[in-house]
Amino acid sequence: MSDERTLAESSTNASPSPSLRRAGQLTGITLVFACGTALFSDGYVNAIAGPVNTILKSYVYKDYDKDALHRFSSLFSALAFAGNLLGMLVFGVLSDRIGRKFGMIFASVWLAICALLSACAYGAGGSTGGLFAALEAYRFLAGIAIGAEYPAGSVAASENTEAKDVPANRQQMYFIIATNTMIDFGFVVASFVPLLLLWIFGMDKLEWVWRLSLGLGVIPPLAVLYFRMGMAETDHYRQSSMKNVPWGLVLKKYGPRLAAVSLSWFIYDWVSYPAGIYSSFFVDEITPNANLHQSLAWGIALNAFYIPGTIAGAFVADKLGPKKTILLGLLAQALFGFLLAGFFPSLRGNLPLLIVIYGIYICFGEFGPGNNLGILASKAVAPTAVRGTFYGIAACIGKIGAFTGTYVYDNIQAAVAAPGENLYFSAPFYIGSSLALVSSCLIYFFVPPVVKDGMLKIDEEFKEYLAANGVDTAQMGVQTQDDAEAEAERHAKK
């Protein structure tokens, strides 16, 4: 057992706080999942926009003004993105200043409210334009909650993986399953729920289908709210948070790591976008006149490719370490991306083989960067005092990569080839695979490896660094209400 783990055990309260007991004796592993599994709801709420957008635009209101439909379709996605950015940045700061628990509770409550409002959206006087405006507004507000979850829930989950009752050789696995794997399952379920509702209600009651698809997003955040209400702040936060951060010293030491992980996250989301190009190609090739049932079924099949990659990567991350795992994933994804691009003319006539290679490409994306960028952002970049802020910045820059990729790749395709030509499909994969190699270089040269109980080590190094530069570290850490109650209870027993 490492010295860092021994130090962590000695600094942990001898008995769980009263709030932990009220929450049903939540301890290490269960705390990790209570913090992280709400990301399932974020994956669901994010992904459900696609089927709902298709139902509204192509079926329910297909005879509405075409320009208004196009504007709504674009804003429905773009406003959620804007909300994501705001939530990540604001709650990144707040999670360091106020605590992780505040951000997690806000995210759960706010997301549930927005899902309910979206399901009940109504335009003044029953107008379609008013309905679209309401859905756009609720989508933006939901985006804030989704964004808040990253620097609050993910950071708290990562910190709880170093609790004394979490197996040291499974710290990264539990974090991955509680975060990225939950997001991926949210994607799959978001593809399945509209299809299930369509089977129940049929094509003549599509309003029930899209409203219930949005409304069911209420359930996941409320399912974890009770446990979040009762949990305490993490040991890391209570011991190493800091109200007055010397930002000059912080950026001098940790700025390069933040830049490397942020740029890698940007590239990953940029690289991931081409997968959507082949998704539409598969549907058009196999079912050129696909109806709504077939389109939704294909959404389930294509999203399912993410699951084996994230699960396999979760079991490897502790053995290889997150840094080596992400490098392996990036290099393999680049290889299969080049195969997809270079051999597309031949693979186009062998659709089953093309789908297999495409599936492997998706799997390695989740196996490596999809699973481990969050680990690097939370465990290898910065100390507890600024961990939420840095994580929010890195995740925010990643989202910008996804958003810009959506528009840039369309322009690249239009510039290099006509729609349907081989190069039209190949070009994004040449670019994406090359960027995956760039990302692997950034990770290799600028980001340190993640080790067991590494966050504790980073905090100790940070305190030594501040002390060497004349900063008083005696006031680091906070006593929360939970700590005060636990202390009073111990005194009462004496």
CSV table of C-alpha atoms in Angstrom, one decimal, residues 44-468:
chain,number,residue,atom,x,y,z
A,44,TYR,CA,-29.9,10.7,-22.8
A,45,VAL,CA,-31.0,14.3,-22.9
A,46,ASN,CA,-28.3,15.3,-25.3
A,47,ALA,CA,-29.0,12.3,-27.7
A,48,ILE,CA,-32.8,12.4,-27.5
A,49,ALA,CA,-32.6,15.7,-29.4
A,50,GLY,CA,-31.8,13.9,-32.6
A,51,PRO,CA,-34.9,11.6,-32.8
A,52,VAL,CA,-37.2,14.4,-31.5
A,53,ASN,CA,-35.8,16.8,-34.1
A,54,THR,CA,-36.4,14.2,-36.9
A,55,ILE,CA,-40.0,13.6,-35.7
A,56,LEU,CA,-40.8,17.3,-35.5
A,57,LYS,CA,-39.1,18.4,-38.7
A,58,SER,CA,-39.8,15.4,-41.0
A,59,TYR,CA,-43.1,14.2,-39.8
A,60,VAL,CA,-45.3,16.3,-37.4
A,61,TYR,CA,-44.5,19.7,-38.9
A,62,LYS,CA,-43.2,18.7,-42.3
A,63,ASP,CA,-45.6,21.1,-44.1
A,64,TYR,CA,-44.6,24.1,-41.9
A,65,ASP,CA,-42.5,26.9,-43.4
A,66,LYS,CA,-39.3,25.3,-44.6
A,67,ASP,CA,-37.0,28.2,-43.5
A,68,ALA,CA,-38.6,28.2,-40.0
A,69,LEU,CA,-38.1,24.4,-39.8
A,70,HIS,CA,-34.4,24.7,-40.8
A,71,ARG,CA,-33.9,27.5,-38.3
A,72,PHE,CA,-35.5,25.5,-35.5
A,73,SER,CA,-33.6,22.4,-36.3
A,74,SER,CA,-30.3,24.3,-36.1
A,75,LEU,CA,-31.1,26.2,-33.0
A,76,PHE,CA,-32.4,23.2,-31.2
A,77,SER,CA,-28.9,21.8,-31.3
A,78,ALA,CA,-26.9,25.0,-31.1
A,79,LEU,CA,-28.6,26.4,-28.1
A,80,ALA,CA,-27.9,23.3,-26.1
A,81,PHE,CA,-24.3,23.6,-27.0
A,82,ALA,CA,-24.3,27.2,-25.8
A,83,GLY,CA,-25.9,26.1,-22.5
A,84,ASN,CA,-23.2,23.4,-22.2
A,85,LEU,CA,-20.4,26.0,-22.5
A,86,LEU,CA,-22.0,28.3,-19.9
A,87,GLY,CA,-22.6,25.5,-17.5
A,88,MET,CA,-19.1,24.0,-17.8
A,89,LEU,CA,-17.4,27.3,-17.2
A,90,VAL,CA,-19.6,28.8,-14.5
A,91,PHE,CA,-19.9,25.6,-12.5
A,92,GLY,CA,-16.3,24.8,-12.9
A,93,VAL,CA,-15.5,27.9,-10.9
A,94,LEU,CA,-18.4,27.3,-8.5
A,95,SER,CA,-17.4,23.7,-7.8
A,96,ASP,CA,-14.0,25.0,-6.6
A,97,ARG,CA,-15.4,28.0,-4.7
A,98,ILE,CA,-18.6,26.5,-3.2
A,99,GLY,CA,-18.2,22.7,-3.5
A,100,ARG,CA,-18.9,19.8,-5.8
A,101,LYS,CA,-22.1,18.9,-4.0
A,102,PHE,CA,-23.8,22.2,-4.9
A,103,GLY,CA,-23.1,21.7,-8.6
A,104,MET,CA,-24.4,18.2,-8.6
A,105,ILE,CA,-27.6,19.0,-6.9
A,106,PHE,CA,-28.2,21.9,-9.2
A,107,ALA,CA,-27.6,19.8,-12.3
A,108,SER,CA,-30.0,17.1,-11.1
A,109,VAL,CA,-32.8,19.4,-10.2
A,110,TRP,CA,-32.4,21.8,-13.1
A,111,LEU,CA,-32.1,19.0,-15.7
A,112,ALA,CA,-35.3,17.3,-14.3
A,113,ILE,CA,-37.2,20.6,-14.5
A,114,CYS,CA,-36.1,21.3,-18.0
A,115,ALA,CA,-37.0,17.8,-19.2
A,116,LEU,CA,-40.5,18.3,-17.8
A,117,LEU,CA,-40.9,21.7,-19.3
A,118,SER,CA,-39.7,20.4,-22.7
A,119,ALA,CA,-42.3,17.6,-22.6
A,120,CYS,CA,-45.0,20.2,-21.8
A,121,ALA,CA,-43.9,22.9,-24.2
A,122,TYR,CA,-46.7,24.9,-25.7
A,123,GLY,CA,-46.8,27.9,-28.0
A,124,ALA,CA,-49.1,30.9,-27.1
A,125,GLY,CA,-52.4,30.3,-28.8
A,126,GLY,CA,-51.2,26.9,-29.9
A,127,SER,CA,-48.9,28.4,-32.5
A,128,THR,CA,-46.1,26.2,-34.0
A,129,GLY,CA,-43.6,29.1,-33.9
A,130,GLY,CA,-44.3,29.6,-30.2
A,131,LEU,CA,-43.8,25.9,-29.6
A,132,PHE,CA,-40.5,25.9,-31.4
A,133,ALA,CA,-39.4,29.0,-29.4
A,134,ALA,CA,-40.3,27.3,-26.1
A,135,LEU,CA,-38.4,24.1,-27.0
A,136,GLU,CA,-35.4,26.2,-28.0
A,137,ALA,CA,-35.4,28.0,-24.7
A,138,TYR,CA,-35.8,24.9,-22.6
A,139,ARG,CA,-33.0,23.2,-24.7
A,140,PHE,CA,-30.6,26.1,-23.7
A,141,LEU,CA,-31.5,25.8,-20.1
A,142,ALA,CA,-31.1,22.0,-20.1
A,143,GLY,CA,-27.7,22.6,-21.7
A,144,ILE,CA,-26.6,24.6,-18.6
A,145,ALA,CA,-27.5,21.6,-16.4
A,146,ILE,CA,-25.6,19.2,-18.6
A,147,GLY,CA,-22.6,21.4,-18.6
A,148,ALA,CA,-22.7,21.8,-14.8
A,149,GLU,CA,-22.5,18.0,-14.5
A,150,TYR,CA,-19.0,17.7,-15.9
A,151,PRO,CA,-16.9,19.9,-13.5
A,152,ALA,CA,-19.2,18.9,-10.5
A,153,GLY,CA,-20.2,15.3,-10.9
A,154,SER,CA,-17.2,14.0,-12.9
A,155,VAL,CA,-14.7,15.7,-10.6
A,156,ALA,CA,-16.4,14.5,-7.5
A,157,ALA,CA,-16.5,11.0,-9.0
A,158,SER,CA,-12.8,11.1,-9.7
A,159,GLU,CA,-11.9,12.3,-6.2
A,160,ASN,CA,-14.1,9.6,-4.6
A,161,THR,CA,-12.2,6.9,-6.5
A,162,GLU,CA,-9.3,7.6,-4.1
A,163,ALA,CA,-11.4,6.9,-1.0
A,164,LYS,CA,-9.8,4.3,1.3
A,165,ASP,CA,-12.6,1.7,0.6
A,166,VAL,CA,-12.2,1.8,-3.2
A,167,PRO,CA,-9.8,-0.9,-4.4
A,168,ALA,CA,-6.6,0.8,-5.5
A,169,ASN,CA,-6.3,-1.4,-8.6
A,170,ARG,CA,-9.8,-0.5,-9.8
A,171,GLN,CA,-9.8,3.3,-9.4
A,172,GLN,CA,-9.9,4.2,-13.1
A,173,MET,CA,-12.3,1.4,-14.0
A,174,TYR,CA,-15.0,2.7,-11.5
A,175,PHE,CA,-14.6,6.2,-12.8
A,176,ILE,CA,-14.9,5.2,-16.4
A,177,ILE,CA,-18.0,3.1,-15.8
A,178,ALA,CA,-19.6,5.8,-13.7
A,179,THR,CA,-19.0,8.5,-16.3
A,180,ASN,CA,-18.2,7.8,-19.9
A,181,THR,CA,-19.9,4.4,-20.0
A,182,MET,CA,-23.0,5.9,-18.5
A,183,ILE,CA,-23.0,8.6,-21.2
A,184,ASP,CA,-22.7,5.9,-23.9
A,185,PHE,CA,-25.6,3.9,-22.4
A,186,GLY,CA,-27.6,7.2,-22.4
A,187,PHE,CA,-27.0,7.5,-26.2
A,188,VAL,CA,-28.3,3.9,-26.8
A,189,VAL,CA,-31.3,4.3,-24.6
A,190,ALA,CA,-32.1,7.7,-26.3
A,191,SER,CA,-32.2,5.8,-29.6
A,192,PHE,CA,-34.4,3.0,-28.2
A,193,VAL,CA,-37.0,5.0,-26.3
A,194,PRO,CA,-38.6,6.8,-29.3
A,195,LEU,CA,-38.7,3.5,-31.2
A,196,LEU,CA,-40.5,1.8,-28.2
A,197,LEU,CA,-42.9,4.7,-27.9
A,198,LEU,CA,-43.5,4.5,-31.7
A,199,TRP,CA,-44.4,0.9,-31.4
A,200,ILE,CA,-46.9,1.7,-28.6
A,201,PHE,CA,-48.6,4.8,-30.0
A,202,GLY,CA,-48.1,4.4,-33.8
A,203,MET,CA,-47.5,7.0,-36.5
A,204,ASP,CA,-50.8,8.7,-35.9
A,205,LYS,CA,-49.9,9.8,-32.3
A,206,LEU,CA,-46.4,11.2,-32.9
A,207,GLU,CA,-47.0,14.0,-30.4
A,208,TRP,CA,-47.1,11.5,-27.6
A,209,VAL,CA,-43.9,10.0,-28.9
A,210,TRP,CA,-41.8,13.1,-28.9
A,211,ARG,CA,-43.2,14.6,-25.7
A,212,LEU,CA,-42.8,11.4,-23.7
A,213,SER,CA,-39.3,10.9,-25.2
A,214,LEU,CA,-38.3,14.3,-23.8
A,215,GLY,CA,-40.3,13.9,-20.5
A,216,LEU,CA,-38.7,10.6,-19.6
A,217,GLY,CA,-35.5,12.6,-19.2
A,218,VAL,CA,-36.9,13.5,-15.8
A,219,ILE,CA,-36.4,10.1,-14.3
A,220,PRO,CA,-32.5,9.6,-14.3
A,221,PRO,CA,-31.5,12.9,-12.6
A,222,LEU,CA,-34.2,12.4,-9.9
A,223,ALA,CA,-33.1,8.8,-9.3
A,224,VAL,CA,-29.7,10.1,-8.0
A,225,LEU,CA,-30.9,13.3,-6.3
A,226,TYR,CA,-31.7,11.7,-3.0
A,227,PHE,CA,-28.2,10.3,-2.7
A,228,ARG,CA,-26.6,13.5,-3.8
A,229,MET,CA,-28.6,15.5,-1.2
A,230,GLY,CA,-27.1,13.3,1.5
A,231,MET,CA,-23.5,13.0,0.5
A,232,ALA,CA,-20.6,15.0,1.9
A,233,GLU,CA,-18.0,16.9,0.0
A,234,THR,CA,-15.0,14.7,-1.0
A,235,ASP,CA,-12.1,14.4,1.3
A,236,HIS,CA,-9.9,16.0,-1.3
A,237,TYR,CA,-12.1,19.1,-1.4
A,238,ARG,CA,-12.4,19.4,2.4
A,239,GLN,CA,-8.6,19.1,2.9
A,240,SER,CA,-7.1,20.9,-0.2
A,241,SER,CA,-9.6,23.5,-1.5
A,242,MET,CA,-8.5,27.1,-1.6
A,243,LYS,CA,-10.4,30.4,-1.6
A,244,ASN,CA,-7.7,32.7,-2.7
A,245,VAL,CA,-5.9,31.0,-5.6
A,246,PRO,CA,-2.6,32.4,-6.7
A,247,TRP,CA,-3.4,32.1,-10.4
A,248,GLY,CA,-0.1,33.3,-11.7
A,249,LEU,CA,1.7,30.4,-9.9
A,250,VAL,CA,-1.0,27.9,-10.9
A,251,LEU,CA,-0.9,28.8,-14.6
A,252,LYS,CA,2.9,28.7,-14.6
A,253,LYS,CA,3.0,25.2,-13.3
A,254,TYR,CA,-0.2,23.6,-14.6
A,255,GLY,CA,-1.0,25.7,-17.7
A,256,PRO,CA,0.8,23.6,-20.2
A,257,ARG,CA,-1.0,20.4,-19.0
A,258,LEU,CA,-4.3,22.2,-19.2
A,259,ALA,CA,-3.5,23.3,-22.8
A,260,ALA,CA,-2.4,19.8,-23.9
A,261,VAL,CA,-5.5,18.1,-22.5
A,262,SER,CA,-7.9,20.8,-23.7
A,263,LEU,CA,-6.5,20.7,-27.2
A,264,SER,CA,-6.6,16.9,-27.2
A,265,TRP,CA,-10.2,17.0,-26.1
A,266,PHE,CA,-10.9,19.5,-28.9
A,267,ILE,CA,-9.2,17.2,-31.5
A,268,TYR,CA,-11.0,14.1,-30.2
A,269,ASP,CA,-14.5,15.7,-30.6
A,270,TRP,CA,-13.3,16.9,-34.0
A,271,VAL,CA,-12.2,13.4,-34.9
A,272,SER,CA,-15.4,11.8,-33.6
A,273,TYR,CA,-17.6,13.8,-35.9
A,274,PRO,CA,-16.9,11.9,-39.2
A,275,ALA,CA,-18.5,8.8,-37.6
A,276,GLY,CA,-21.8,10.6,-38.2
A,277,ILE,CA,-21.1,10.9,-41.8
A,278,TYR,CA,-20.9,7.1,-42.3
A,279,SER,CA,-24.0,6.7,-40.1
A,280,SER,CA,-26.2,8.4,-42.7
A,281,PHE,CA,-24.4,6.6,-45.5
A,282,PHE,CA,-25.2,3.2,-44.0
A,283,VAL,CA,-28.9,4.1,-43.7
A,284,ASP,CA,-29.1,5.4,-47.2
A,285,GLU,CA,-27.3,2.4,-48.7
A,286,ILE,CA,-29.2,-0.3,-46.8
A,287,THR,CA,-32.6,1.3,-46.7
A,288,PRO,CA,-32.7,4.2,-49.2
A,289,ASN,CA,-36.4,4.9,-48.5
A,290,ALA,CA,-36.1,4.3,-44.7
A,291,ASN,CA,-39.2,5.1,-42.7
A,292,LEU,CA,-39.2,6.4,-39.2
A,293,HIS,CA,-39.1,2.9,-37.6
A,294,GLN,CA,-36.1,2.0,-39.7
A,295,SER,CA,-34.2,5.2,-39.0
A,296,LEU,CA,-34.7,4.9,-35.2
A,297,ALA,CA,-33.6,1.2,-35.3
A,298,TRP,CA,-30.4,2.1,-37.2
A,299,GLY,CA,-29.8,4.8,-34.5
A,300,ILE,CA,-29.8,2.1,-31.9
A,301,ALA,CA,-27.5,-0.2,-33.9
A,302,LEU,CA,-24.9,2.5,-34.7
A,303,ASN,CA,-24.9,3.9,-31.1
A,304,ALA,CA,-24.4,0.4,-29.8
A,305,PHE,CA,-20.8,0.4,-31.2
A,306,TYR,CA,-19.8,2.7,-28.4
A,307,ILE,CA,-20.6,0.1,-25.7
A,308,PRO,CA,-17.9,-2.6,-26.2
A,309,GLY,CA,-15.2,0.0,-26.6
A,310,THR,CA,-16.0,1.8,-23.4
A,311,ILE,CA,-16.4,-1.4,-21.4
A,312,ALA,CA,-13.2,-3.0,-22.7
A,313,GLY,CA,-11.3,0.2,-22.1
A,314,ALA,CA,-12.6,0.4,-18.5
A,315,PHE,CA,-11.0,-3.0,-17.6
A,316,VAL,CA,-7.7,-2.0,-19.3
A,317,ALA,CA,-7.2,1.5,-17.9
A,318,ASP,CA,-5.9,0.3,-14.5
A,319,LYS,CA,-3.5,-2.2,-16.0
A,320,LEU,CA,-2.0,0.0,-18.6
A,321,GLY,CA,-2.7,3.3,-17.0
A,322,PRO,CA,-4.9,6.0,-18.5
A,323,LYS,CA,-2.1,7.7,-20.4
A,324,LYS,CA,-1.0,4.5,-22.2
A,325,THR,CA,-4.6,3.5,-22.8
A,326,ILE,CA,-5.5,6.7,-24.4
A,327,LEU,CA,-2.3,6.6,-26.6
A,328,LEU,CA,-3.2,3.0,-27.7
A,329,GLY,CA,-6.8,4.1,-28.5
A,330,LEU,CA,-5.7,7.1,-30.5
A,331,LEU,CA,-3.1,5.2,-32.5
A,332,ALA,CA,-5.5,2.4,-33.3
A,333,GLN,CA,-8.3,4.8,-34.2
A,334,ALA,CA,-5.9,6.6,-36.5
A,335,LEU,CA,-5.0,3.3,-38.2
A,336,PHE,CA,-8.6,2.3,-38.8
A,337,GLY,CA,-9.5,5.8,-39.8
A,338,PHE,CA,-6.9,5.7,-42.5
A,339,LEU,CA,-8.1,2.2,-43.6
A,340,LEU,CA,-11.7,3.6,-43.9
A,341,ALA,CA,-10.5,6.5,-45.9
A,342,GLY,CA,-7.9,4.8,-48.1
A,343,PHE,CA,-9.9,1.7,-49.0
A,344,PHE,CA,-13.3,3.3,-49.1
A,345,PRO,CA,-13.8,2.8,-52.8
A,346,SER,CA,-13.3,-1.0,-52.4
A,347,LEU,CA,-15.1,-1.2,-49.0
A,348,ARG,CA,-18.1,0.6,-50.5
A,349,GLY,CA,-19.0,-2.5,-52.4
A,350,ASN,CA,-18.6,-4.7,-49.3
A,351,LEU,CA,-20.9,-3.0,-46.8
A,352,PRO,CA,-20.7,-5.6,-44.0
A,353,LEU,CA,-16.9,-5.3,-43.9
A,354,LEU,CA,-17.2,-1.5,-44.0
A,355,ILE,CA,-19.5,-1.6,-41.0
A,356,VAL,CA,-17.2,-3.9,-39.1
A,357,ILE,CA,-14.2,-1.5,-39.7
A,358,TYR,CA,-16.4,1.4,-38.8
A,359,GLY,CA,-17.4,-0.3,-35.6
A,360,ILE,CA,-13.8,-1.0,-34.6
A,361,TYR,CA,-13.0,2.7,-35.3
A,362,ILE,CA,-15.8,3.8,-32.9
A,363,CYS,CA,-14.7,1.2,-30.3
A,364,PHE,CA,-11.1,2.4,-30.2
A,365,GLY,CA,-12.3,6.0,-29.9
A,366,GLU,CA,-14.2,5.1,-26.7
A,367,PHE,CA,-11.5,2.7,-25.5
A,368,GLY,CA,-8.9,5.4,-25.5
A,369,PRO,CA,-9.8,9.1,-25.5
A,370,GLY,CA,-13.5,8.7,-24.9
A,371,ASN,CA,-12.9,6.9,-21.6
A,372,ASN,CA,-9.7,8.6,-20.5
A,373,LEU,CA,-9.7,12.3,-21.4
A,374,GLY,CA,-11.9,12.9,-18.3
A,375,ILE,CA,-9.4,11.0,-16.2
A,376,LEU,CA,-6.5,13.0,-17.4
A,377,ALA,CA,-8.4,16.3,-17.0
A,378,SER,CA,-9.4,15.5,-13.4
A,379,LYS,CA,-6.4,13.5,-12.2
A,380,ALA,CA,-3.3,14.6,-14.1
A,381,VAL,CA,-3.8,18.3,-14.9
A,382,ALA,CA,-4.2,20.3,-11.7
A,383,PRO,CA,-4.6,20.1,-7.9
A,384,THR,CA,-7.9,20.1,-6.0
A,385,ALA,CA,-7.9,23.8,-5.5
A,386,VAL,CA,-8.5,24.5,-9.2
A,387,ARG,CA,-9.6,21.0,-10.5
A,388,GLY,CA,-13.2,22.0,-11.2
A,389,THR,CA,-12.2,25.1,-13.1
A,390,PHE,CA,-9.6,23.4,-15.2
A,391,TYR,CA,-11.9,20.4,-15.9
A,392,GLY,CA,-14.7,22.8,-17.0
A,393,ILE,CA,-12.3,24.7,-19.3
A,394,ALA,CA,-11.0,21.4,-20.9
A,395,ALA,CA,-14.5,20.0,-21.4
A,396,CYS,CA,-15.7,23.3,-22.8
A,397,ILE,CA,-12.9,23.4,-25.4
A,398,GLY,CA,-13.8,19.8,-26.3
A,399,LYS,CA,-17.4,20.9,-26.9
A,400,ILE,CA,-16.2,23.7,-29.1
A,401,GLY,CA,-14.3,21.1,-31.2
A,402,ALA,CA,-17.5,19.1,-31.6
A,403,PHE,CA,-19.5,22.1,-32.6
A,404,THR,CA,-17.0,23.6,-35.1
A,405,GLY,CA,-16.4,20.1,-36.6
A,406,THR,CA,-20.1,20.0,-37.5
A,407,TYR,CA,-19.7,23.0,-39.8
A,408,VAL,CA,-16.1,22.7,-40.9
A,409,TYR,CA,-16.4,19.1,-42.2
A,410,ASP,CA,-19.4,20.0,-44.2
A,411,ASN,CA,-17.5,22.8,-45.9
A,412,ILE,CA,-14.4,20.5,-46.4
A,413,GLN,CA,-16.6,17.8,-48.1
A,414,ALA,CA,-18.2,20.4,-50.3
A,415,ALA,CA,-14.8,21.7,-51.4
A,416,VAL,CA,-13.1,18.5,-52.2
A,417,ALA,CA,-15.9,16.4,-53.9
A,418,ALA,CA,-19.5,16.3,-54.9
A,419,PRO,CA,-21.9,14.5,-52.5
A,420,GLY,CA,-21.8,10.8,-53.0
A,421,GLU,CA,-18.3,10.6,-54.5
A,422,ASN,CA,-15.7,8.5,-52.7
A,423,LEU,CA,-13.5,11.4,-51.6
A,424,TYR,CA,-16.6,13.1,-50.2
A,425,PHE,CA,-16.7,10.3,-47.5
A,426,SER,CA,-12.9,9.7,-47.3
A,427,ALA,CA,-11.6,13.3,-46.8
A,428,PRO,CA,-12.9,13.8,-43.2
A,429,PHE,CA,-11.3,10.5,-42.1
A,430,TYR,CA,-7.9,11.5,-43.6
A,431,ILE,CA,-8.1,14.7,-41.6
A,432,GLY,CA,-9.5,13.1,-38.4
A,433,SER,CA,-6.9,10.3,-38.4
A,434,SER,CA,-4.0,12.8,-38.8
A,435,LEU,CA,-5.4,14.8,-35.9
A,436,ALA,CA,-5.6,11.7,-33.8
A,437,LEU,CA,-1.8,11.3,-34.3
A,438,VAL,CA,-1.3,15.0,-33.3
A,439,SER,CA,-3.4,14.4,-30.1
A,440,SER,CA,-1.3,11.4,-29.2
A,441,CYS,CA,1.8,13.5,-29.4
A,442,LEU,CA,0.3,16.2,-27.1
A,443,ILE,CA,-0.7,13.5,-24.5
A,444,TYR,CA,2.7,11.8,-24.7
A,445,PHE,CA,4.9,14.9,-24.3
A,446,PHE,CA,2.9,17.2,-22.1
A,447,VAL,CA,0.6,15.2,-19.8
A,448,PRO,CA,2.1,13.2,-16.9
A,449,PRO,CA,0.8,9.6,-16.2
A,450,VAL,CA,-2.0,9.0,-13.8
A,451,VAL,CA,-1.0,6.8,-10.8
A,452,LYS,CA,-2.9,5.2,-8.0
A,453,ASP,CA,-3.9,7.9,-5.5
A,454,GLY,CA,-2.2,10.4,-7.8
A,455,MET,CA,-4.5,13.3,-6.8
A,456,LEU,CA,-3.3,13.2,-3.3
A,457,LYS,CA,0.3,13.4,-4.5
A,458,ILE,CA,-0.5,16.3,-6.8
A,459,ASP,CA,-2.1,18.2,-3.8
A,460,GLU,CA,1.0,17.6,-1.6
A,461,GLU,CA,3.3,18.8,-4.4
A,462,PHE,CA,1.1,21.8,-4.9
A,463,LYS,CA,1.3,22.8,-1.2
A,464,GLU,CA,5.1,22.4,-1.3
A,465,TYR,CA,5.2,24.5,-4.5
A,466,LEU,CA,3.1,27.3,-2.9
A,467,ALA,CA,5.2,27.2,0.3
A,468,ALA,CA,8.4,27.5,-1.7
